[in-house]
Amino acid sequence: GQNIDQPTEMTATEGAIVQINCTYQTSGFNGLFWYQQHAGEAPTFLSYNVLDGLEEKGRFSSFLSRSKGYSYLLLKELQMKDSASYLCAVRPNTNAGKSTFGDGTTLTVKP
Amino acid sequence: DADVTQTPRNRITKTGKRIMLECSQTKGHDRMYWYRQDPGLGLRLIYYSFDVKDINKGEISDGYSVSRQAQAKFSLSLESAIPNQTALYFCATSEEGTEQFFGPGTRLTVL
C-alpha cells in the first residue's frame, strides 16, 4: 500500500522562504512529483525527483531522500501568488505506473 | 486551445440520475486518468487507462464506470448518482513515467 503524509496547512510571509515536507511509505518507489493547485483550479506540475538530492528550478527546489522516504519542496522569495495547495505524489516501481497523491499542504502567503 | 478539456464544467443533478463526464485531449498521450477531489483532500483515483483497450479500477471505483472511446477520449459515468458523489472531478493524461496534465475540472453537485 501507499501512505503519504504532508502538513495540512502552512503560513509564511511574502519574501520569505518556506519548506513543505512530504514523507511516504510505499510498497515500491520510482519517483516523486510535486504539483501546485490554486483553489478551484487544476493541479499543475512543479517538479519530479527520482534520484536523491536537490533539483532546482527558479524559485522552487525539490529534495529527495529515498532511504528516509522523505522529500521537501522549497519556495524562495515568496509571492502572494504562491498561495495554493502543494500536492506530493509518489510513483511506484510496479508496472501499474499510476501515482498516489498526498492530501496536499495549503500554503497561505501573507503581506 | 487547452490540451485537456472536460465537459461539462459544472453540473447539478438529482439522486438516481445517470451522469456522464467527458474528457478529451490533444496531447497524444496514451495514458488517461479520472480523479475526484473532496474539500481539503488530495486526489483519489477512480479509473485509469493506459491505452484504448486497457481499463483499470482505481482506489474508489464503486459507483462509477468509464469508457475509452479513442486515444483522445475518456468518459466517466455515474450510473445512479448519490449525494456523496458531490465533488470536483479531474481528468488527466500522461506519457509513461512522466508528469500528469490535468483538465480544468468538473464541479458536480448531486442533490
mmCIF file of C-alpha atoms in Angstrom:
data_model
loop_
_atom_site.group_PDB
_atom_site.id
_atom_site.type_symbol
_atom_site.label_atom_id
_atom_site.label_comp_id
_atom_site.label_asym_id
_atom_site.label_seq_id
_atom_site.Cartn_x
_atom_site.Cartn_y
_atom_site.Cartn_z
ATOM 1 C CA GLY A 1 0.000 0.000 0.000
ATOM 2 C CA GLN A 2 0.867 3.662 -0.117
ATOM 3 C CA ASN A 3 0.926 6.175 2.739
ATOM 4 C CA ILE A 4 1.864 9.791 2.078
ATOM 5 C CA ASP A 5 1.959 12.481 4.772
ATOM 6 C CA GLN A 6 2.109 16.245 4.391
ATOM 7 C CA PRO A 7 1.265 19.053 6.808
ATOM 8 C CA THR A 8 -2.290 20.258 6.273
ATOM 9 C CA GLU A 9 -1.612 23.994 6.406
ATOM 10 C CA MET A 10 1.308 26.410 6.485
ATOM 11 C CA THR A 11 1.563 30.186 6.643
ATOM 12 C CA ALA A 12 4.503 32.320 5.553
ATOM 13 C CA THR A 13 5.333 35.940 4.837
ATOM 14 C CA GLU A 14 5.843 37.484 1.418
ATOM 15 C CA GLY A 15 9.533 37.483 0.512
ATOM 16 C CA ALA A 16 10.388 34.691 2.928
ATOM 17 C CA ILE A 17 11.402 31.053 2.345
ATOM 18 C CA VAL A 18 9.138 28.105 3.171
ATOM 19 C CA GLN A 19 9.790 24.356 3.183
ATOM 20 C CA ILE A 20 6.920 21.911 2.664
ATOM 21 C CA ASN A 21 7.693 18.368 3.751
ATOM 22 C CA CYS A 22 6.384 15.064 2.425
ATOM 23 C CA THR A 23 7.053 11.637 3.921
ATOM 24 C CA TYR A 24 5.997 8.420 2.293
ATOM 25 C CA GLN A 25 5.786 4.723 2.972
ATOM 26 C CA THR A 26 5.122 2.841 -0.234
ATOM 27 C CA SER A 27 5.351 -0.720 -1.495
ATOM 28 C CA GLY A 28 7.636 0.491 -4.250
ATOM 29 C CA PHE A 29 9.213 3.739 -5.379
ATOM 30 C CA ASN A 30 10.052 5.099 -8.800
ATOM 31 C CA GLY A 31 9.878 8.831 -8.350
ATOM 32 C CA LEU A 32 8.128 11.662 -6.548
ATOM 33 C CA PHE A 33 6.193 14.550 -8.082
ATOM 34 C CA TRP A 34 5.200 17.942 -6.692
ATOM 35 C CA TYR A 35 2.166 19.769 -8.066
ATOM 36 C CA GLN A 36 0.723 23.198 -7.326
ATOM 37 C CA GLN A 37 -3.038 23.688 -7.172
ATOM 38 C CA HIS A 38 -4.762 27.043 -6.795
ATOM 39 C CA ALA A 39 -8.223 26.930 -5.240
ATOM 40 C CA GLY A 40 -10.804 25.554 -7.676
ATOM 41 C CA GLU A 41 -8.237 25.019 -10.406
ATOM 42 C CA ALA A 42 -6.375 22.071 -11.881
ATOM 43 C CA PRO A 43 -3.076 20.869 -10.412
ATOM 44 C CA THR A 44 -0.004 21.870 -12.407
ATOM 45 C CA PHE A 45 3.349 20.107 -12.414
ATOM 46 C CA LEU A 46 6.246 21.641 -10.476
ATOM 47 C CA SER A 47 8.989 19.039 -10.147
ATOM 48 C CA TYR A 48 9.975 15.385 -10.355
ATOM 49 C CA ASN A 49 12.671 13.659 -8.304
ATOM 50 C CA VAL A 50 13.791 10.097 -8.922
ATOM 51 C CA LEU A 51 17.338 10.231 -7.531
ATOM 52 C CA ASP A 52 18.494 11.531 -4.160
ATOM 53 C CA GLY A 53 19.405 15.183 -3.991
ATOM 54 C CA LEU A 54 18.195 18.636 -4.792
ATOM 55 C CA GLU A 55 16.553 19.735 -8.046
ATOM 56 C CA GLU A 56 16.420 23.489 -8.528
ATOM 57 C CA LYS A 57 14.048 25.288 -10.859
ATOM 58 C CA GLY A 58 13.938 29.039 -10.396
ATOM 59 C CA ARG A 59 12.386 29.989 -7.061
ATOM 60 C CA PHE A 60 11.311 26.391 -6.449
ATOM 61 C CA SER A 61 13.549 23.490 -5.413
ATOM 62 C CA SER A 62 12.704 19.912 -4.516
ATOM 63 C CA PHE A 63 14.745 17.474 -2.464
ATOM 64 C CA LEU A 64 14.520 13.695 -2.179
ATOM 65 C CA SER A 65 15.994 11.139 0.218
ATOM 66 C CA ARG A 66 14.902 7.657 -0.812
ATOM 67 C CA SER A 67 16.460 5.971 2.223
ATOM 68 C CA LYS A 68 14.425 8.191 4.554
ATOM 69 C CA GLY A 69 11.230 8.200 2.488
ATOM 70 C CA TYR A 70 11.323 11.977 2.571
ATOM 71 C CA SER A 71 11.006 14.905 0.212
ATOM 72 C CA TYR A 72 10.576 18.627 0.558
ATOM 73 C CA LEU A 73 9.579 21.493 -1.683
ATOM 74 C CA LEU A 74 11.428 24.742 -1.022
ATOM 75 C CA LEU A 75 9.877 28.006 -2.153
ATOM 76 C CA LYS A 76 12.086 31.093 -2.077
ATOM 77 C CA GLU A 77 11.214 34.793 -2.331
ATOM 78 C CA LEU A 78 7.585 34.040 -1.654
ATOM 79 C CA GLN A 79 4.977 35.956 -3.606
ATOM 80 C CA MET A 80 1.276 36.351 -2.883
ATOM 81 C CA LYS A 81 0.501 34.245 -5.954
ATOM 82 C CA ASP A 82 2.269 31.294 -4.300
ATOM 83 C CA SER A 83 -0.753 30.905 -2.001
ATOM 84 C CA ALA A 84 -2.041 27.494 -3.113
ATOM 85 C CA SER A 85 -2.131 23.832 -2.221
ATOM 86 C CA TYR A 86 1.003 21.777 -2.878
ATOM 87 C CA LEU A 87 0.486 18.099 -3.620
ATOM 88 C CA CYS A 88 3.122 15.409 -3.223
ATOM 89 C CA ALA A 89 2.624 12.291 -5.386
ATOM 90 C CA VAL A 90 4.618 9.057 -5.384
ATOM 91 C CA ARG A 91 5.055 6.811 -8.410
ATOM 92 C CA PRO A 92 5.502 3.144 -7.531
ATOM 93 C CA ASN A 93 8.021 0.915 -9.279
ATOM 94 C CA THR A 94 5.400 -1.547 -10.398
ATOM 95 C CA ASN A 95 4.138 -1.893 -13.940
ATOM 96 C CA ALA A 96 0.940 -0.215 -12.805
ATOM 97 C CA GLY A 97 2.684 3.129 -13.128
ATOM 98 C CA LYS A 98 -0.045 5.183 -11.506
ATOM 99 C CA SER A 99 0.810 7.777 -8.854
ATOM 100 C CA THR A 100 -0.661 8.123 -5.377
ATOM 101 C CA PHE A 101 -1.312 11.657 -4.110
ATOM 102 C CA GLY A 102 -0.996 13.053 -0.607
ATOM 103 C CA ASP A 103 -3.792 15.259 0.721
ATOM 104 C CA GLY A 104 -1.801 18.403 -0.015
ATOM 105 C CA THR A 105 -0.471 21.314 2.024
ATOM 106 C CA THR A 106 -2.372 24.593 1.838
ATOM 107 C CA LEU A 107 0.104 27.471 1.906
ATOM 108 C CA THR A 108 -1.065 30.976 2.753
ATOM 109 C CA VAL A 109 1.322 33.820 1.970
ATOM 110 C CA LYS A 110 0.690 36.982 3.994
ATOM 111 C CA PRO A 111 1.937 40.503 3.243
ATOM 112 C CA ASP B 1 -6.563 25.909 -27.036
ATOM 113 C CA ALA B 2 -6.399 23.780 -23.897
ATOM 114 C CA ASP B 3 -4.633 20.436 -24.211
ATOM 115 C CA VAL B 4 -7.041 18.625 -21.862
ATOM 116 C CA THR B 5 -10.697 19.622 -21.863
ATOM 117 C CA GLN B 6 -13.616 18.482 -19.745
ATOM 118 C CA THR B 7 -17.346 18.847 -20.270
ATOM 119 C CA PRO B 8 -19.448 19.940 -18.561
ATOM 120 C CA ARG B 9 -17.583 22.316 -16.247
ATOM 121 C CA ASN B 10 -20.426 22.432 -13.762
ATOM 122 C CA ARG B 11 -23.386 20.125 -13.282
ATOM 123 C CA ILE B 12 -26.195 19.922 -10.767
ATOM 124 C CA THR B 13 -28.261 16.751 -10.801
ATOM 125 C CA LYS B 14 -30.624 14.748 -8.647
ATOM 126 C CA THR B 15 -30.154 11.495 -6.793
ATOM 127 C CA GLY B 16 -30.652 8.489 -9.052
ATOM 128 C CA LYS B 17 -29.849 10.236 -12.333
ATOM 129 C CA ARG B 18 -27.255 8.903 -14.769
ATOM 130 C CA ILE B 19 -24.452 11.349 -15.453
ATOM 131 C CA MET B 20 -21.606 11.298 -17.963
ATOM 132 C CA LEU B 21 -18.498 13.448 -17.697
ATOM 133 C CA GLU B 22 -16.348 13.706 -20.781
ATOM 134 C CA CYS B 23 -12.651 14.287 -21.261
ATOM 135 C CA SER B 24 -10.735 14.987 -24.456
ATOM 136 C CA GLN B 25 -7.030 15.573 -25.014
ATOM 137 C CA THR B 26 -4.878 16.776 -27.882
ATOM 138 C CA LYS B 27 -1.532 15.863 -26.301
ATOM 139 C CA GLY B 28 -1.351 12.465 -27.995
ATOM 140 C CA HIS B 29 -0.858 10.692 -24.666
ATOM 141 C CA ASP B 30 -1.803 7.042 -24.273
ATOM 142 C CA ARG B 31 -2.483 7.251 -20.518
ATOM 143 C CA MET B 32 -5.624 8.857 -19.114
ATOM 144 C CA TYR B 33 -6.990 9.074 -15.578
ATOM 145 C CA TRP B 34 -10.100 10.128 -13.683
ATOM 146 C CA TYR B 35 -9.806 11.544 -10.147
ATOM 147 C CA ARG B 36 -12.191 13.043 -7.641
ATOM 148 C CA GLN B 37 -11.256 15.667 -5.102
ATOM 149 C CA ASP B 38 -13.202 16.486 -1.957
ATOM 150 C CA PRO B 39 -12.643 19.668 0.075
ATOM 151 C CA GLY B 40 -9.357 19.607 1.977
ATOM 152 C CA LEU B 41 -8.342 16.294 0.473
ATOM 153 C CA GLY B 42 -5.995 15.191 -2.240
ATOM 154 C CA LEU B 43 -6.807 13.458 -5.489
ATOM 155 C CA ARG B 44 -8.287 9.978 -5.332
ATOM 156 C CA LEU B 45 -8.023 7.777 -8.402
ATOM 157 C CA ILE B 46 -11.303 6.413 -9.786
ATOM 158 C CA TYR B 47 -10.231 4.700 -13.021
ATOM 159 C CA TYR B 48 -7.256 4.803 -15.351
ATOM 160 C CA SER B 49 -6.448 3.623 -18.853
ATOM 161 C CA PHE B 50 -3.038 3.044 -20.417
ATOM 162 C CA ASP B 51 -4.353 2.607 -23.942
ATOM 163 C CA VAL B 52 -7.661 2.229 -25.789
ATOM 164 C CA LYS B 53 -8.048 -1.447 -24.861
ATOM 165 C CA ASP B 54 -6.924 -1.057 -21.255
ATOM 166 C CA ILE B 55 -9.216 -0.073 -18.349
ATOM 167 C CA ASN B 56 -8.241 -0.369 -14.681
ATOM 168 C CA LYS B 57 -10.026 0.343 -11.418
ATOM 169 C CA GLY B 58 -8.529 2.859 -9.061
ATOM 170 C CA GLU B 59 -8.965 3.113 -5.315
ATOM 171 C CA ILE B 60 -12.595 4.335 -5.384
ATOM 172 C CA SER B 61 -14.264 2.836 -8.471
ATOM 173 C CA ASP B 62 -17.532 1.706 -6.854
ATOM 174 C CA GLY B 63 -20.497 3.576 -8.318
ATOM 175 C CA TYR B 64 -18.541 4.694 -11.394
ATOM 176 C CA SER B 65 -17.813 3.291 -14.846
ATOM 177 C CA VAL B 66 -15.639 4.507 -17.728
ATOM 178 C CA SER B 67 -15.321 4.225 -21.476
ATOM 179 C CA ARG B 68 -12.190 4.837 -23.548
ATOM 180 C CA GLN B 69 -13.726 5.625 -26.922
ATOM 181 C CA ALA B 70 -10.455 6.614 -28.586
ATOM 182 C CA GLN B 71 -6.926 7.555 -27.615
ATOM 183 C CA ALA B 72 -8.114 11.116 -27.141
ATOM 184 C CA LYS B 73 -11.371 10.474 -25.254
ATOM 185 C CA PHE B 74 -12.091 9.029 -21.821
ATOM 186 C CA SER B 75 -15.573 9.303 -20.284
ATOM 187 C CA LEU B 76 -16.673 8.788 -16.695
ATOM 188 C CA SER B 77 -20.239 7.726 -15.876
ATOM 189 C CA LEU B 78 -22.187 7.730 -12.656
ATOM 190 C CA GLU B 79 -24.884 5.136 -13.246
ATOM 191 C CA SER B 80 -27.124 6.299 -10.403
ATOM 192 C CA ALA B 81 -25.801 9.447 -8.758
ATOM 193 C CA ILE B 82 -25.881 9.813 -4.974
ATOM 194 C CA PRO B 83 -25.166 12.898 -2.819
ATOM 195 C CA ASN B 84 -21.786 11.656 -1.571
ATOM 196 C CA GLN B 85 -20.570 11.741 -5.170
ATOM 197 C CA THR B 86 -20.698 15.521 -4.974
ATOM 198 C CA ALA B 87 -17.111 16.532 -5.680
ATOM 199 C CA LEU B 88 -14.668 18.125 -8.098
ATOM 200 C CA TYR B 89 -13.689 15.678 -10.832
ATOM 201 C CA PHE B 90 -10.441 15.900 -12.778
ATOM 202 C CA CYS B 91 -9.294 14.119 -15.896
ATOM 203 C CA ALA B 92 -5.552 13.823 -16.531
ATOM 204 C CA THR B 93 -3.201 12.454 -19.176
ATOM 205 C CA SER B 94 0.443 11.426 -19.229
ATOM 206 C CA GLU B 95 3.138 9.562 -21.029
ATOM 207 C CA GLU B 96 4.748 6.615 -19.247
ATOM 208 C CA GLY B 97 6.832 7.780 -16.286
ATOM 209 C CA THR B 98 6.163 11.479 -16.732
ATOM 210 C CA GLU B 99 4.066 14.129 -15.049
ATOM 211 C CA GLN B 100 0.302 14.279 -15.473
ATOM 212 C CA PHE B 101 -1.523 17.066 -17.268
ATOM 213 C CA PHE B 102 -4.906 17.894 -15.787
ATOM 214 C CA GLY B 103 -8.114 19.188 -17.297
ATOM 215 C CA PRO B 104 -9.894 22.191 -15.730
ATOM 216 C CA GLY B 105 -12.220 20.028 -13.646
ATOM 217 C CA THR B 106 -15.956 19.369 -13.462
ATOM 218 C CA ARG B 107 -17.811 20.510 -10.365
ATOM 219 C CA LEU B 108 -20.632 18.010 -9.776
ATOM 220 C CA THR B 109 -23.403 18.511 -7.249
ATOM 221 C CA VAL B 110 -25.863 15.700 -6.517
ATOM 222 C CA LEU B 111 -28.982 16.820 -4.678
#
